[in-house]
XYZ file of C-alpha atoms in Angstrom:
344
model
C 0.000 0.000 0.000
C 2.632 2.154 0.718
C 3.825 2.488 -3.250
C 0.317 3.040 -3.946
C 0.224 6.496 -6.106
C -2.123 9.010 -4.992
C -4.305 9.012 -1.855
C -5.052 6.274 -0.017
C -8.020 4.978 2.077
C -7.095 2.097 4.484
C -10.142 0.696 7.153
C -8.717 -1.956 9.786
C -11.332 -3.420 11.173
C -11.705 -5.813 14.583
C -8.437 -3.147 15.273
C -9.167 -4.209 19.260
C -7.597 -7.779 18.473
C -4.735 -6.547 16.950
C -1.259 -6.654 17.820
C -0.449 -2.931 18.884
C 3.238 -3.288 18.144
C 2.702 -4.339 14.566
C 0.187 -2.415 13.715
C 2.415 0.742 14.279
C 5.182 -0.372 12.399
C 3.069 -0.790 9.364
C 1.012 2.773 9.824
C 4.493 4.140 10.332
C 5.531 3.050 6.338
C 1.958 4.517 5.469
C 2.755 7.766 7.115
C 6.089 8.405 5.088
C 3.973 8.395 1.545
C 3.975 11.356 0.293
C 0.463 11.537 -0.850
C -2.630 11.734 1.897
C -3.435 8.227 3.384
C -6.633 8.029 6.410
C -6.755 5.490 8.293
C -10.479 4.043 9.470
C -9.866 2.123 12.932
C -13.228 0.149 13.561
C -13.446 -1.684 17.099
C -16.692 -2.959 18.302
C -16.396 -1.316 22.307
C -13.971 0.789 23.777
C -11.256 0.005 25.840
C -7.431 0.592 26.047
C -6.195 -0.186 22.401
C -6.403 3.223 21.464
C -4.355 4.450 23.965
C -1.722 2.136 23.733
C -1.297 2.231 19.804
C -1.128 6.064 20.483
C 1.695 4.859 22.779
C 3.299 2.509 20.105
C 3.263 5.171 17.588
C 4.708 8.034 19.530
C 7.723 5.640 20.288
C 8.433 5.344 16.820
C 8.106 8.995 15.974
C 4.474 9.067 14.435
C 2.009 11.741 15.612
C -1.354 11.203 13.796
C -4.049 13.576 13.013
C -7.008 12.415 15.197
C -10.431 13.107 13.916
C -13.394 12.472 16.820
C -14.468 9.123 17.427
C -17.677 7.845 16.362
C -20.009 5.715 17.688
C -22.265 3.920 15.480
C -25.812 3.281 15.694
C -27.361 0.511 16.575
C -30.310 0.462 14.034
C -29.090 0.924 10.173
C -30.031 4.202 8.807
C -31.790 2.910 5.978
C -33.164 -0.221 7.654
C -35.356 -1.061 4.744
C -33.251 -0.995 1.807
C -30.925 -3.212 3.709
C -33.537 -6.037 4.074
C -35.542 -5.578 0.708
C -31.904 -5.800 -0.935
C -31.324 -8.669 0.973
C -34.356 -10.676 0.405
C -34.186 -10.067 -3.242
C -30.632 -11.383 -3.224
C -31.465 -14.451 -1.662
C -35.002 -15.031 -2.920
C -33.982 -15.995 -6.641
C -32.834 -19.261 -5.019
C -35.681 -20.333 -3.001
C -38.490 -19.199 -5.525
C -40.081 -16.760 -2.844
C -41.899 -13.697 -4.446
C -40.326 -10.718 -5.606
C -41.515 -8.900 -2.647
C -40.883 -9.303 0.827
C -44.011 -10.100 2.833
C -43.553 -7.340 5.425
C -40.650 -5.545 7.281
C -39.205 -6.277 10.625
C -40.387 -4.388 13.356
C -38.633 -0.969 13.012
C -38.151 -0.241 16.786
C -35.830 -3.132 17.200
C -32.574 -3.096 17.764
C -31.653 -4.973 15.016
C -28.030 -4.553 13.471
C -27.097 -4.701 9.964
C -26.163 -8.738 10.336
C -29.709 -8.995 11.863
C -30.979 -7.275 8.880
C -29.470 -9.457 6.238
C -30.127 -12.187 8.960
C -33.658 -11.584 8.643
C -34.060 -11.365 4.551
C -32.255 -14.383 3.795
C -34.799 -16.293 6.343
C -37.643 -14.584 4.987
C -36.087 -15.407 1.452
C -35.948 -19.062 2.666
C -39.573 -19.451 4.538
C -41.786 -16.347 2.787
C -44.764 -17.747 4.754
C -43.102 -17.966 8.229
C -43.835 -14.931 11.061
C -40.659 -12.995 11.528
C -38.751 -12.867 14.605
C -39.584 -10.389 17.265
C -35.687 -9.834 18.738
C -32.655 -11.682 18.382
C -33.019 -14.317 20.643
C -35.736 -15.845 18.012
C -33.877 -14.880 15.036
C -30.273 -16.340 16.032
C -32.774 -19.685 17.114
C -34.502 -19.933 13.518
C -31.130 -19.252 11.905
C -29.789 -21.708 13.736
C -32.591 -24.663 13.575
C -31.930 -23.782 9.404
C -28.424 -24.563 10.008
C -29.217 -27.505 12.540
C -31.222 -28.981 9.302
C -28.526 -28.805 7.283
C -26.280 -30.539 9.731
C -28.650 -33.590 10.143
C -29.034 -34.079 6.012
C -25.390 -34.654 5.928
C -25.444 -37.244 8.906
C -28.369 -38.885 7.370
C -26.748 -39.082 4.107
C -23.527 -40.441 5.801
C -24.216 -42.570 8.832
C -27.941 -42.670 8.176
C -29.061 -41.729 11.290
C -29.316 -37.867 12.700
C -28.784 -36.303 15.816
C -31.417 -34.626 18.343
C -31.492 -30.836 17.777
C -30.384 -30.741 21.275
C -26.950 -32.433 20.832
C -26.049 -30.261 18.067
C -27.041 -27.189 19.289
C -25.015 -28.044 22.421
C -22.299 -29.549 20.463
C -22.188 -26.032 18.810
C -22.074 -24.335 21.837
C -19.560 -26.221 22.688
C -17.388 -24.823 19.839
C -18.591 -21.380 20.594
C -17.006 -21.527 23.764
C -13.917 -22.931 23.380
C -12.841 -22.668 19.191
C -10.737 -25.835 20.143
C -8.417 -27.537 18.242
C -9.362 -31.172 17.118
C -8.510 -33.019 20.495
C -9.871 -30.602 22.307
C -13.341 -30.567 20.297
C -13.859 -34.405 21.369
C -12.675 -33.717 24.971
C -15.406 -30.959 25.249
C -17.781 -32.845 23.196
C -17.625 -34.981 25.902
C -17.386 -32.870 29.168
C -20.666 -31.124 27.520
C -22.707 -34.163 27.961
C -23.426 -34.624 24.106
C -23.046 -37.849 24.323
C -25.978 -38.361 26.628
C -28.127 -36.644 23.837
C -27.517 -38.497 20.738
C -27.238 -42.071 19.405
C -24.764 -41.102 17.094
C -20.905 -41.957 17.995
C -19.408 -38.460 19.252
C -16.175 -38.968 16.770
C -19.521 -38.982 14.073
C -20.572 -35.483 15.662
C -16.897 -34.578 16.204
C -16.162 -35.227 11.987
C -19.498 -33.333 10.971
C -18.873 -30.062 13.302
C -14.896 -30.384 11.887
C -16.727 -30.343 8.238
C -18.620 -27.164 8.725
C -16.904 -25.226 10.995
C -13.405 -25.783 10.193
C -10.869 -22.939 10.238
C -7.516 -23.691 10.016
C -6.675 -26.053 12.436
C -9.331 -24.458 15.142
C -13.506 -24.952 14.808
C -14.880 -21.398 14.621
C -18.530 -20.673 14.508
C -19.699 -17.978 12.562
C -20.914 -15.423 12.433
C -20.053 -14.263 15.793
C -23.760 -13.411 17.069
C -24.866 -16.789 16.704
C -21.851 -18.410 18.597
C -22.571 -15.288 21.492
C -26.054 -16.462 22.064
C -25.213 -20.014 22.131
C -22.568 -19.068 24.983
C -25.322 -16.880 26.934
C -27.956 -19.218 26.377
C -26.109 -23.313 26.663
C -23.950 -22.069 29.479
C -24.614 -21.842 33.062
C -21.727 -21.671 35.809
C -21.864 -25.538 36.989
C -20.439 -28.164 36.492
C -20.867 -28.858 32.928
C -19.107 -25.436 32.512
C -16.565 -26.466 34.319
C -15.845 -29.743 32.318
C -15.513 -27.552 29.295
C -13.258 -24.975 30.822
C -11.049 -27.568 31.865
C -9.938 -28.147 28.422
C -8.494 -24.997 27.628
C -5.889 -25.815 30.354
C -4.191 -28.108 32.705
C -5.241 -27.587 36.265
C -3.809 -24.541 37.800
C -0.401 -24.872 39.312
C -0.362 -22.995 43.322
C 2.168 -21.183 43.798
C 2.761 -18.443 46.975
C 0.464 -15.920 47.103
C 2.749 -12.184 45.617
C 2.740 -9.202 47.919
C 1.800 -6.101 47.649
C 5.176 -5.380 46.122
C 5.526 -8.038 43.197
C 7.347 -6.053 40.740
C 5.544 -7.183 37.629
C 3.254 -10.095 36.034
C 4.362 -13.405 35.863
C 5.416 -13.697 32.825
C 4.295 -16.735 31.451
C 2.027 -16.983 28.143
C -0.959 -17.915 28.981
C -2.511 -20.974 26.842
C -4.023 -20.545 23.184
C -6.909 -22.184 24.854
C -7.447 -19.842 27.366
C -7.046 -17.087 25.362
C -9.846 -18.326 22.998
C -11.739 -19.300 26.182
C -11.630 -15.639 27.461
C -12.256 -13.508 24.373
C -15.087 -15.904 23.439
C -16.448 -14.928 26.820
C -15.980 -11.319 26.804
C -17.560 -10.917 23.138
C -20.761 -13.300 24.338
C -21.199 -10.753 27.160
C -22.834 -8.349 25.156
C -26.088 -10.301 24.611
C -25.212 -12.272 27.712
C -25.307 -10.227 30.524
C -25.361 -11.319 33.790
C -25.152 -14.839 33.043
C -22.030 -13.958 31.080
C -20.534 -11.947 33.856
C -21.312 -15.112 36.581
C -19.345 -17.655 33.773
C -16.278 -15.508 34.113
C -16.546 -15.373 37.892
C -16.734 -18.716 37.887
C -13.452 -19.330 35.491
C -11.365 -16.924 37.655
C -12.484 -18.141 40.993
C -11.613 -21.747 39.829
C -8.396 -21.038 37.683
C -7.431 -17.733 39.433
C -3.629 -18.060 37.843
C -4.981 -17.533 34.554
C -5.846 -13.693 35.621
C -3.196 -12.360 32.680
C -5.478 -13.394 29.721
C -8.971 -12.254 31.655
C -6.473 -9.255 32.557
C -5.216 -8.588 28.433
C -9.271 -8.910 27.438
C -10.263 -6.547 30.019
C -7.654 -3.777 29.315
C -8.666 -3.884 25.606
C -12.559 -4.258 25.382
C -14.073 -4.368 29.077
C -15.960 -6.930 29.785
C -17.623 -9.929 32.002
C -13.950 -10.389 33.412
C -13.806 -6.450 35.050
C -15.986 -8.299 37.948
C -14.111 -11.525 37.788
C -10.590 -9.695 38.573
C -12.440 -7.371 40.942
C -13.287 -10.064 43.279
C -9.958 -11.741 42.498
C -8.022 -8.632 44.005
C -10.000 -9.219 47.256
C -8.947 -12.752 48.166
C -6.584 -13.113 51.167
C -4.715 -15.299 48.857
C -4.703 -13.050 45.452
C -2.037 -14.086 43.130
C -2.706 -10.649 41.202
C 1.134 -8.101 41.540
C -1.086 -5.776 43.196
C 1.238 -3.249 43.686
C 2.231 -3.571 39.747
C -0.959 -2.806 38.648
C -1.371 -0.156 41.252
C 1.513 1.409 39.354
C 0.273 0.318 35.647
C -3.092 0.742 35.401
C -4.193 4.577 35.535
């Protein structure tokens, strides 16, 4: 982009999940061009990453112009050319009539996702009453997806699966976006085995087919794996089994004083890091039940506070409470005095 003649337009977006480091050193090559470049930075909540990439850049010797920050709102401007473009995109496919039956109810909050959400199911079942809020919408876009699940395992082991294992065994991915050992091990801790006839390495293959990323399962978009968090989850012992694959059980080491110089040091786990950013994004439709999963994780792996500590600095979050009660235990492991001196 840099050799890029002429002005330039660059939008990072998800720029809260970035690595602050590199993304200075790159907007420190677009700052020598010569011709006008803007940057867009798109996060979806505040938190500390734009002070500490203002940080990172003045190290290096770049001094932005800074335009206000803008907050979004939450219902699209032009709400209904959104979904009658998006039912006519997806209604040449499923034969439904060129016009939509009716719009969504205006006063919702519905995002733009929702929007599109909501056309392509219309699209797909004209006939069908539309969703009220986003609880019934993320369901019904689910149970379509459920559907599609079961033709494959009919096709292939000709048997399906209760809507209740695979919504669980989804949730299960939502939580954790584990690896393929880990996906059986929470498979397992979940209780989906309890729901379905089907082998779980069956279950296992057909989540690995359609949610695949890499080497990790990821379920997408991130809405629908947010309500399946808020909605599967509650802090027991089911919970618990899944947690416990993100990690080994916590080691115990002495309680710090008030004086521990710094953090630890250690990385914490992939696995926990997926485990806590999962959590943090679900808390947005999840609430309180959100917040009391978090507590949970922290009071039961309190060594892990460093990656409940990174999410917290850079979005907020279900894990502000969880750390909170953390720093009040006789027995804290949290550098209090560091953070004292680090945090303003």
């Amino acid at each position: 982009l840099a050799s890029v003649v002429g002005p330039l337009l660059v939008v990072i977006d998800y720029v809260e999940e970035a690595d602050a480091d590199a993304m200075a050193r790159q907007l420190a090559i677009l700052a020598g061009r010569r011709a006008r470049t803007v940057v867009v930075l798109t996060a979806r909540g505040v938190g500390d990453w734009s002070s500490t990439l203002d940080d990172k850049l003045g190290q290096i010797g770049v001094v932005p112009r800074r335009f206000p920050d803008e907050r979004l709102k939450a219902l699209h401007p032009r709400f209904e050319v959104v979904y009658r473009r998006a039912y006519q995109h997806f209604s040449p496919v499923t034969g439904a009539p060129d016009i939509p039956p009716r719009l969504p109810a205006a006063n919702r909050r519905w995002t733009t996702l929702d929007v599109v959400m909501i056309g392509w199911l219309t699209a797909r079942v004209p006939q069908a009453d539309l969703p009220d809020d986003r609880a019934q919408l993320y369901d019904r876009v689910l149970g379509r997806e459920f559907d599609h699940w079961n033709a494959y395992l009919h096709t292939t082991f000709k048997r399906g699966a209760d809507k209740a294992a695979l919504r669980r065994g989804a949730a299960v991915v939502a939580l954790l976006s584990p690896g393929r050992d880990q996906l059986l091990r929470g498979l397992r801790a979940a209780g989906v085995a309890e729901l379905t006839t089907l082998v779980l390495g069956e279950i296992a293959g057909m989540l690995r087919r359609y949610l695949a990323d890499g080497e990790l399962m990821v379920l997408r978009p991130d809405p629908l794996a947010d309500h399946l968090v808020a909605t599967e989850f509650e802090p027991d012992a089911t919970f618990d089994g899944c947690t416990d694959t993100a990690l080994p059980p916590p080691e115990s080491p002495d309680p710090p004083s008030e004086d521990t110089p710094a953090p630890t040091g250690r990385t914490p786990a992939d696995g926990v890091v997926r485990l806590v950013d999962n959590l943090t994004r679900a808390a947005t439709p999840g609430g309180d039940r959100v917040t009391a999963l978090a507590r949970r994780f922290l009071r039961r792996y309190p060594h892990q506070w460093e990656a409940a500590l990174a999410a917290v600095l850079l979005r907020g979050g279900p894990f502000v409470p969880a750390l909170e009660d953390l720093a009040r235990r006789d027995d804290t492991p949290l550098p209090l005095g560091w953070l004292a001196e680090a945090i303003p």
